[in-house]
Structures are given as structure tokens and as C-alpha cells.
Coordinates of N, CA, C and O in Angstrom, one line a residue:
E1 N 0.9 -1.2 0.0 CA 0.0 0.0 0.0 C 0.9 1.2 0.0 O 1.8 1.4 0.8
H2 N 0.7 2.2 -0.9 CA 1.5 3.4 -1.0 C 0.7 4.6 -0.5 O -0.5 4.6 -0.7
L3 N 1.4 5.5 0.1 CA 0.8 6.7 0.5 C 0.7 7.6 -0.7 O 1.6 7.7 -1.5
A4 N -0.4 8.3 -0.8 CA -0.6 9.2 -1.9 C 0.4 10.4 -1.8 O 0.6 10.9 -0.7
Q5 N 1.0 10.7 -2.9 CA 1.9 11.8 -2.9 C 1.2 13.1 -3.1 O 0.2 13.2 -3.8
T6 N 1.6 14.2 -2.3 CA 0.9 15.5 -2.4 C 1.7 16.5 -3.2 O 1.5 17.6 -3.2
C7 N 2.7 16.0 -4.0 CA 3.6 16.9 -4.7 C 2.9 17.2 -6.1 O 2.2 16.4 -6.6
D8 N 3.4 18.3 -6.7 CA 2.9 18.6 -8.0 C 3.5 17.7 -9.0 O 4.6 17.2 -8.8
I9 N 2.9 17.5 -10.2 CA 3.4 16.7 -11.2 C 4.7 17.3 -11.8 O 4.8 18.5 -11.9
G10 N 5.7 16.5 -12.0 CA 6.9 17.0 -12.5 C 7.9 17.4 -11.3 O 9.0 17.7 -11.6
E11 N 7.4 17.4 -10.1 CA 8.2 17.8 -9.0 C 8.6 16.5 -8.2 O 7.7 15.7 -7.9
S12 N 9.8 16.3 -7.9 CA 10.2 15.1 -7.2 C 9.8 15.2 -5.7 O 10.0 16.3 -5.2
A13 N 9.4 14.1 -5.2 CA 9.0 14.1 -3.7 C 10.3 14.3 -2.9 O 11.3 13.5 -3.2
P14 N 10.4 15.2 -2.0 CA 11.6 15.3 -1.2 C 11.8 14.1 -0.3 O 10.9 13.3 0.0
T15 N 13.1 13.8 0.0 CA 13.5 12.7 0.9 C 14.0 13.4 2.2 O 14.4 14.5 2.2
I16 N 14.1 12.6 3.2 CA 14.6 13.1 4.5 C 16.0 13.6 4.3 O 16.3 14.7 4.8
A17 N 16.9 12.9 3.5 CA 18.2 13.4 3.3 C 18.3 14.7 2.6 O 19.3 15.4 2.8
A18 N 17.3 15.0 1.8 CA 17.3 16.2 1.0 C 16.7 17.4 1.7 O 16.9 18.6 1.3
L19 N 16.1 17.2 2.9 CA 15.4 18.2 3.6 C 16.4 19.0 4.6 O 17.3 18.3 5.1
T20 N 16.2 20.2 4.8 CA 16.7 20.9 5.9 C 15.6 21.1 6.9 O 14.5 21.7 6.5
L21 N 15.8 20.7 8.1 CA 14.7 20.9 9.1 C 15.1 22.0 10.0 O 16.2 22.1 10.5
R22 N 14.2 23.0 10.1 CA 14.4 24.2 11.0 C 13.4 24.1 12.1 O 12.2 24.2 11.9
F23 N 14.0 24.0 13.3 CA 13.2 24.0 14.5 C 13.2 25.5 15.1 O 14.2 26.1 15.2
C24 N 12.0 26.0 15.4 CA 11.8 27.3 16.0 C 11.2 27.1 17.4 O 10.1 26.6 17.5
V25 N 12.0 27.3 18.4 CA 11.7 26.9 19.8 C 11.5 28.1 20.7 O 12.3 29.0 20.7
S26 N 10.4 28.0 21.5 CA 10.2 29.1 22.5 C 11.3 29.0 23.6 O 11.9 27.9 23.8
R27 N 11.5 30.1 24.3 CA 12.5 30.1 25.4 C 12.2 29.0 26.4 O 13.2 28.3 26.8
D28 N 11.0 28.7 26.7 CA 10.7 27.6 27.7 C 10.6 26.3 27.1 O 10.3 25.3 27.8
E29 N 10.7 26.2 25.8 CA 10.7 24.9 25.1 C 9.3 24.2 25.1 O 9.2 23.1 24.8
E30 N 8.3 25.0 25.4 CA 6.9 24.4 25.4 C 6.3 24.5 24.0 O 5.4 23.8 23.8
Y31 N 7.0 25.2 23.2 CA 6.4 25.5 21.8 C 7.5 25.2 20.8 O 8.6 25.8 20.9
V32 N 7.3 24.2 19.9 CA 8.3 23.9 18.9 C 7.7 23.8 17.5 O 6.9 23.0 17.2
E33 N 8.0 24.8 16.7 CA 7.6 24.9 15.3 C 8.6 24.1 14.5 O 9.8 24.1 14.8
L34 N 8.1 23.5 13.4 CA 9.0 22.8 12.5 C 8.8 23.1 11.1 O 7.6 23.1 10.6
L35 N 9.8 23.5 10.4 CA 9.8 23.8 9.0 C 10.7 22.8 8.2 O 11.8 22.6 8.7
A36 N 10.2 22.3 7.1 CA 11.0 21.4 6.3 C 11.3 22.2 5.0 O 10.3 22.6 4.3
L37 N 12.6 22.5 4.7 CA 12.9 23.2 3.6 C 13.5 22.3 2.5 O 14.3 21.4 2.8
H38 N 13.0 22.5 1.2 CA 13.5 21.7 0.1 C 13.4 22.4 -1.2 O 12.3 22.8 -1.6
E39 N 14.6 22.6 -1.8 CA 14.7 23.3 -3.1 C 13.8 24.5 -3.2 O 13.0 24.7 -4.1
G40 N 14.0 25.4 -2.3 CA 13.3 26.7 -2.3 C 11.9 26.7 -1.8 O 11.2 27.7 -1.7
R41 N 11.4 25.5 -1.5 CA 10.0 25.4 -0.9 C 10.1 25.2 0.6 O 11.0 24.6 1.1
T42 N 9.1 25.7 1.3 CA 9.0 25.5 2.7 C 7.7 24.7 3.0 O 6.6 25.1 2.6
I43 N 7.9 23.6 3.7 CA 6.7 22.8 4.2 C 6.6 23.2 5.7 O 7.5 22.9 6.5
D44 N 5.5 23.9 6.0 CA 5.3 24.4 7.4 C 4.5 23.3 8.1 O 3.4 23.0 7.9
L45 N 5.3 22.7 9.0 CA 4.7 21.6 9.8 C 4.1 22.1 11.1 O 3.7 21.3 12.0
K46 N 4.0 23.4 11.3 CA 3.4 24.0 12.4 C 4.1 23.6 13.8 O 5.1 23.1 13.8
A47 N 3.4 24.0 14.8 CA 3.9 23.6 16.2 C 3.1 22.4 16.6 O 1.9 22.4 16.6
R48 N 3.8 21.3 17.0 CA 3.1 20.1 17.5 C 3.9 19.6 18.7 O 5.2 19.6 18.7
A49 N 3.3 18.9 19.6 CA 4.0 18.4 20.8 C 4.9 17.3 20.3 O 6.0 17.1 20.9
H50 N 4.6 16.5 19.3 CA 5.5 15.4 18.8 C 6.8 15.9 18.2 O 7.6 15.1 17.8
H51 N 6.9 17.2 18.0 CA 8.2 17.7 17.5 C 9.3 17.8 18.5 O 10.5 17.9 18.2
Y52 N 8.9 17.8 19.8 CA 9.9 17.9 20.9 C 10.9 16.8 20.9 O 12.1 17.0 21.0
P53 N 10.5 15.5 20.9 CA 11.5 14.4 20.8 C 12.4 14.6 19.6 O 13.6 14.3 19.8
L54 N 11.9 15.0 18.5 CA 12.7 15.3 17.3 C 13.7 16.4 17.6 O 14.9 16.3 17.1
L55 N 13.3 17.4 18.3 CA 14.2 18.5 18.7 C 15.4 18.0 19.5 O 16.5 18.3 19.2
L56 N 15.1 17.1 20.5 CA 16.1 16.5 21.3 C 17.1 15.7 20.5 O 18.3 15.8 20.7
L57 N 16.6 14.9 19.5 CA 17.4 14.1 18.6 C 18.2 15.0 17.7 O 19.4 14.7 17.4
A58 N 17.7 16.1 17.3 CA 18.4 17.1 16.4 C 19.6 17.7 17.2 O 20.7 17.8 16.7
R59 N 19.3 18.0 18.4 CA 20.4 18.6 19.3 C 21.5 17.6 19.4 O 22.7 18.0 19.4
A60 N 21.2 16.3 19.7 CA 22.2 15.3 19.8 C 23.0 15.2 18.6 O 24.3 15.0 18.6
R61 N 22.4 15.2 17.4 CA 23.1 15.1 16.1 C 24.0 16.3 15.9 O 25.1 16.1 15.5
L62 N 23.5 17.5 16.2 CA 24.3 18.7 16.0 C 25.5 18.7 17.0 O 26.6 19.1 16.6
A63 N 25.3 18.2 18.2 CA 26.4 18.1 19.2 C 27.5 17.2 18.8 O 28.7 17.3 19.2
D64 N 27.2 16.2 17.9 CA 28.2 15.2 17.4 C 28.8 15.6 16.1 O 29.3 14.7 15.4
H65 N 28.7 16.8 15.7 CA 29.1 17.3 14.3 C 30.6 16.9 14.0 O 30.9 16.8 12.8
E66 N 31.4 16.7 15.0 CA 32.8 16.4 14.8 C 33.0 14.9 14.4 O 34.1 14.5 14.0
L67 N 32.0 14.1 14.7 CA 32.1 12.6 14.4 C 31.8 12.4 13.0 O 31.2 13.2 12.3
P68 N 32.2 11.2 12.4 CA 31.8 10.9 11.1 C 30.3 10.8 11.0 O 29.6 10.5 12.0
P69 N 29.7 11.2 9.8 CA 28.2 11.3 9.7 C 27.5 10.0 10.2 O 26.4 10.1 10.9
E70 N 28.0 8.8 10.0 CA 27.3 7.6 10.4 C 27.3 7.4 11.9 O 26.5 6.6 12.4
Q71 N 28.1 8.2 12.6 CA 28.2 8.0 14.1 C 27.4 9.2 14.8 O 27.3 9.2 16.0
Q72 N 27.0 10.1 14.1 CA 26.4 11.3 14.7 C 25.0 11.1 15.2 O 24.1 10.5 14.5
G73 N 24.7 11.6 16.4 CA 23.4 11.7 16.9 C 22.7 10.5 17.5 O 21.6 10.6 17.9
W74 N 23.4 9.4 17.7 CA 22.8 8.2 18.3 C 22.5 8.4 19.8 O 23.4 8.8 20.5
V75 N 21.3 8.2 20.2 CA 20.9 8.4 21.6 C 20.3 7.1 22.1 O 19.4 6.5 21.4
H76 N 20.6 6.6 23.3 CA 20.0 5.5 23.9 C 18.5 5.9 24.2 O 18.3 7.0 24.7
Q77 N 17.6 5.0 23.9 CA 16.2 5.3 24.1 C 15.9 5.7 25.6 O 15.2 6.6 25.8
D78 N 16.6 5.0 26.5 CA 16.4 5.3 27.9 C 16.8 6.7 28.3 O 16.1 7.4 29.1
E79 N 17.9 7.2 27.6 CA 18.3 8.5 27.9 C 17.3 9.5 27.3 O 17.0 10.5 27.9
L80 N 16.8 9.3 26.1 CA 15.8 10.1 25.5 C 14.6 10.2 26.4 O 14.0 11.3 26.6
L81 N 14.1 9.0 26.9 CA 12.9 9.0 27.7 C 13.2 9.8 29.0 O 12.3 10.4 29.5
R82 N 14.4 9.7 29.5 CA 14.7 10.5 30.8 C 14.6 12.0 30.4 O 14.0 12.7 31.2
Q83 N 15.1 12.4 29.3 CA 15.1 13.8 28.9 C 13.6 14.3 28.7 O 13.2 15.4 29.0
L84 N 12.8 13.4 28.1 CA 11.4 13.7 27.9 C 10.5 13.6 29.1 O 9.4 14.0 29.1
R85 N 11.0 12.9 30.1 CA 10.2 12.6 31.3 C 9.0 11.9 30.9 O 7.9 12.2 31.3
G86 N 9.1 10.9 30.0 CA 8.0 10.2 29.5 C 8.2 8.7 29.4 O 9.3 8.2 29.9
D87 N 7.3 7.9 28.9 CA 7.5 6.5 28.8 C 7.6 6.1 27.3 O 7.3 6.9 26.4
S88 N 7.9 4.9 27.0 CA 8.2 4.4 25.7 C 6.9 4.4 24.8 O 7.0 4.7 23.6
N89 N 5.8 4.2 25.4 CA 4.5 4.3 24.6 C 4.3 5.7 24.1 O 4.0 5.8 22.9
R90 N 4.5 6.7 24.9 CA 4.4 8.1 24.4 C 5.4 8.4 23.3 O 5.1 9.0 22.3
L91 N 6.6 7.9 23.5 CA 7.7 8.1 22.4 C 7.3 7.5 21.1 O 7.4 8.1 20.1
H92 N 6.8 6.2 21.2 CA 6.4 5.5 20.0 C 5.2 6.3 19.3 O 5.2 6.4 18.0
I93 N 4.3 6.8 20.0 CA 3.2 7.6 19.5 C 3.7 8.8 18.8 O 3.3 9.2 17.7
D94 N 4.6 9.5 19.5 CA 5.2 10.7 18.9 C 5.9 10.4 17.6 O 5.8 11.2 16.6
I95 N 6.7 9.4 17.6 CA 7.4 9.0 16.3 C 6.5 8.6 15.2 O 6.6 9.1 14.1
Y96 N 5.4 7.9 15.6 CA 4.4 7.6 14.6 C 3.8 8.9 14.0 O 3.6 9.0 12.8
R97 N 3.5 9.8 14.9 CA 2.8 11.1 14.4 C 3.7 11.9 13.5 O 3.2 12.4 12.5
I98 N 5.0 12.0 13.9 CA 5.9 12.8 13.0 C 6.1 12.1 11.7 O 6.1 12.7 10.6
R99 N 6.2 10.8 11.7 CA 6.3 10.1 10.4 C 5.0 10.3 9.5 O 5.1 10.5 8.3
R100 N 3.9 10.2 10.1 CA 2.6 10.4 9.4 C 2.5 11.8 8.9 O 2.1 12.0 7.8
Q101 N 2.9 12.8 9.7 CA 2.8 14.2 9.3 C 3.7 14.4 8.1 O 3.3 15.1 7.2
L102 N 4.9 13.9 8.1 CA 5.8 14.1 7.0 C 5.3 13.3 5.7 O 5.4 13.9 4.6
A103 N 4.8 12.1 5.9 CA 4.2 11.4 4.8 C 3.1 12.2 4.1 O 3.0 12.3 2.9
E104 N 2.2 12.8 5.0 CA 1.1 13.5 4.5 C 1.6 14.8 3.8 O 0.9 15.3 2.9
A105 N 2.7 15.3 4.1 CA 3.3 16.5 3.5 C 4.0 16.1 2.2 O 4.6 17.0 1.5
G106 N 4.1 14.8 1.9 CA 4.7 14.4 0.6 C 6.1 14.0 0.7 O 6.8 13.9 -0.4
V107 N 6.7 13.8 1.9 CA 8.0 13.3 2.0 C 8.1 11.8 1.6 O 7.4 11.0 2.3
A108 N 8.9 11.5 0.6 CA 8.9 10.1 0.1 C 9.3 9.1 1.1 O 8.6 8.0 1.2
D109 N 10.3 9.3 1.9 CA 10.7 8.3 2.9 C 10.5 8.8 4.3 O 11.4 8.7 5.2
A110 N 9.3 9.2 4.6 CA 9.0 9.8 5.9 C 9.4 8.9 7.1 O 9.8 9.4 8.2
A111 N 9.3 7.6 7.0 CA 9.6 6.7 8.1 C 11.1 6.8 8.5 O 11.4 6.5 9.6
Q112 N 11.9 7.4 7.6 CA 13.4 7.5 7.9 C 13.7 8.7 8.8 O 14.8 8.9 9.2
I113 N 12.7 9.5 9.2 CA 12.9 10.7 10.1 C 13.5 10.3 11.4 O 14.3 11.0 12.0
V114 N 13.1 9.1 11.9 CA 13.8 8.5 13.1 C 14.4 7.2 12.7 O 13.6 6.3 12.3
A115 N 15.7 7.1 12.8 CA 16.4 5.9 12.5 C 16.7 5.1 13.8 O 16.9 5.7 14.8
R116 N 16.6 3.8 13.7 CA 17.0 2.9 14.8 C 18.1 2.1 14.5 O 18.2 1.5 13.4
R117 N 19.1 1.9 15.4 CA 20.2 1.1 15.3 C 19.8 -0.3 15.8 O 19.5 -0.5 16.9
P118 N 19.8 -1.3 14.9 CA 19.3 -2.6 15.3 C 20.1 -3.2 16.5 O 21.3 -3.1 16.5
G119 N 19.3 -3.7 17.4 CA 19.9 -4.4 18.6 C 20.5 -3.6 19.6 O 21.2 -4.1 20.5
T120 N 20.4 -2.2 19.5 CA 21.1 -1.3 20.5 C 20.1 -0.5 21.3 O 20.6 0.2 22.2
R121 N 18.9 -0.4 20.9 CA 17.9 0.6 21.6 C 18.4 2.0 21.4 O 18.1 2.9 22.2
Q122 N 19.1 2.3 20.3 CA 19.6 3.6 20.0 C 18.7 4.2 18.8 O 18.4 3.4 17.9
L123 N 18.5 5.5 18.9 CA 17.8 6.1 17.8 C 18.4 7.5 17.5 O 19.2 8.0 18.3
R124 N 18.1 8.0 16.3 CA 18.6 9.3 16.0 C 17.7 9.9 14.9 O 16.9 9.2 14.3
I125 N 17.8 11.2 14.7 CA 17.1 11.9 13.7 C 17.7 11.5 12.4 O 18.9 11.5 12.2
G126 N 16.9 11.2 11.4 CA 17.4 10.8 10.1 C 17.9 11.9 9.2 O 18.8 11.7 8.4
A127 N 17.5 13.1 9.4 CA 18.0 14.3 8.7 C 19.3 14.7 9.2 O 19.5 14.7 10.4
S128 N 20.2 15.2 8.3 CA 21.5 15.7 8.8 C 21.6 17.2 8.7 O 22.4 17.8 9.3
R129 N 20.7 17.8 7.9 CA 20.7 19.3 7.7 C 19.7 19.8 8.7 O 18.5 19.8 8.5
L130 N 20.2 20.4 9.8 CA 19.4 20.8 10.9 C 19.7 22.2 11.4 O 20.9 22.6 11.4
E131 N 18.7 23.0 11.7 CA 18.8 24.3 12.2 C 17.9 24.4 13.4 O 16.7 24.0 13.4
I132 N 18.4 25.0 14.5 CA 17.6 25.3 15.7 C 17.7 26.8 16.0 O 18.8 27.3 16.2
T133 N 16.6 27.4 16.0 CA 16.6 28.9 16.3 C 15.6 29.1 17.5 O 14.6 28.4 17.7
Q134 N 15.9 30.2 18.2 CA 14.9 30.5 19.3 C 13.8 31.4 18.6 O 14.1 32.3 17.8
L135 N 12.6 31.1 19.0 CA 11.5 31.8 18.4 C 11.4 33.2 19.1 O 11.5 33.3 20.3
V136 N 11.4 34.2 18.2 CA 11.3 35.5 18.7 C 9.9 36.0 18.5 O 9.5 36.1 17.3
R137 N 9.2 36.3 19.5 CA 7.8 36.7 19.4 C 7.9 38.3 19.2 O 8.6 38.9 20.0
P138 N 7.2 38.8 18.2 CA 7.2 40.2 18.1 C 6.6 40.9 19.3 O 5.6 40.4 19.8
T139 N 7.2 42.0 19.7 CA 6.7 42.7 20.8 C 5.5 43.6 20.4 O 5.6 44.2 19.3
P140 N 4.4 43.6 21.1 CA 3.3 44.4 20.7 C 3.7 45.9 20.6 O 4.3 46.4 21.5
G141 N 3.2 46.5 19.5 CA 3.5 48.0 19.4 C 2.5 48.8 20.2 O 1.6 48.2 20.8
P142 N 2.6 50.1 20.1 CA 1.7 50.9 20.8 C 0.2 50.7 20.3 O 0.1 50.5 19.1
K143 N -0.7 50.7 21.2 CA -2.1 50.4 20.8 C -2.7 51.7 20.1 O -2.5 52.8 20.6
A144 N -3.4 51.4 19.0 CA -4.1 52.5 18.4 C -5.3 52.9 19.2 O -6.0 52.1 19.8
L145 N -5.6 54.2 19.2 CA -6.7 54.7 20.0 C -7.9 54.8 19.2 O -7.9 55.1 18.0

């Protein structure tokens, strides 16, 4: 069974490896917006609770930038659960939701957004082009009378 592609005819469906993921995070980390950038297009994935585990995995991968690419960003599931203060059921649901969201946005290999290392209980974000910015809320200007 194939997921329907939402891309225009003649336009290739983006893959995880071809995407740049930009996380826009509030100061308290309660709000995480996610943008997927591909060949001049922006896929706005909005703010969702299931983006937070992905943000933690993105930080781990960025922190390992000096390692060879195949070694970057691997995190033990137990460590990720400790950071999330959650259980494995919640994590599995979040991973399912982000994969489904990317598939619905037309990403060809959406399941690759979270990679698992067989037999190790380690996972990492599948994308290597990552940006994390702090969300700057515009300050309200003077009120009109």
C-alpha cells in the first residue's frame, strides 16, 4: 500500500536526506515549530507536541558534528525517555505522528525521520541538515486609540 503523494506533477518528492529541518523553539521549550525546507520550498509543519522528541534528537546530532556522519546523533532510548520525562509508549506515538505528518506532507521516505540502530535501543534523527533557532515573538507595538 502506497501513501498518496501530495507533490505537483513533475516535482520530485523530497526525501529526508534532502530536507533541511528548521526548529523554531520558544524560550521555555513548550512550543516547537518545525519547517522542512527543500529546493526553495517550505513545508510548514506548524507547532506540535510530537516535534519535541525530534528536537532533542536534532540537538544530539548537532552536538556530534565532529564525528563521522554515520556516528552522529545516536541516543539510547532510555536517555531520551529520561530527557522527555515520559514513557516508551508516548515516544512511539510521537514517532508515529511525526512520520505520518511528513508522509502527508509528501516526503517520500517519511519513516526515515527517526532511524533505529538494530539491537542497540539507540535512535537518531534521520535528517542531517538541521537548524535550531529561538522563536522571537514580536513585541506588541503601541495600541491605536
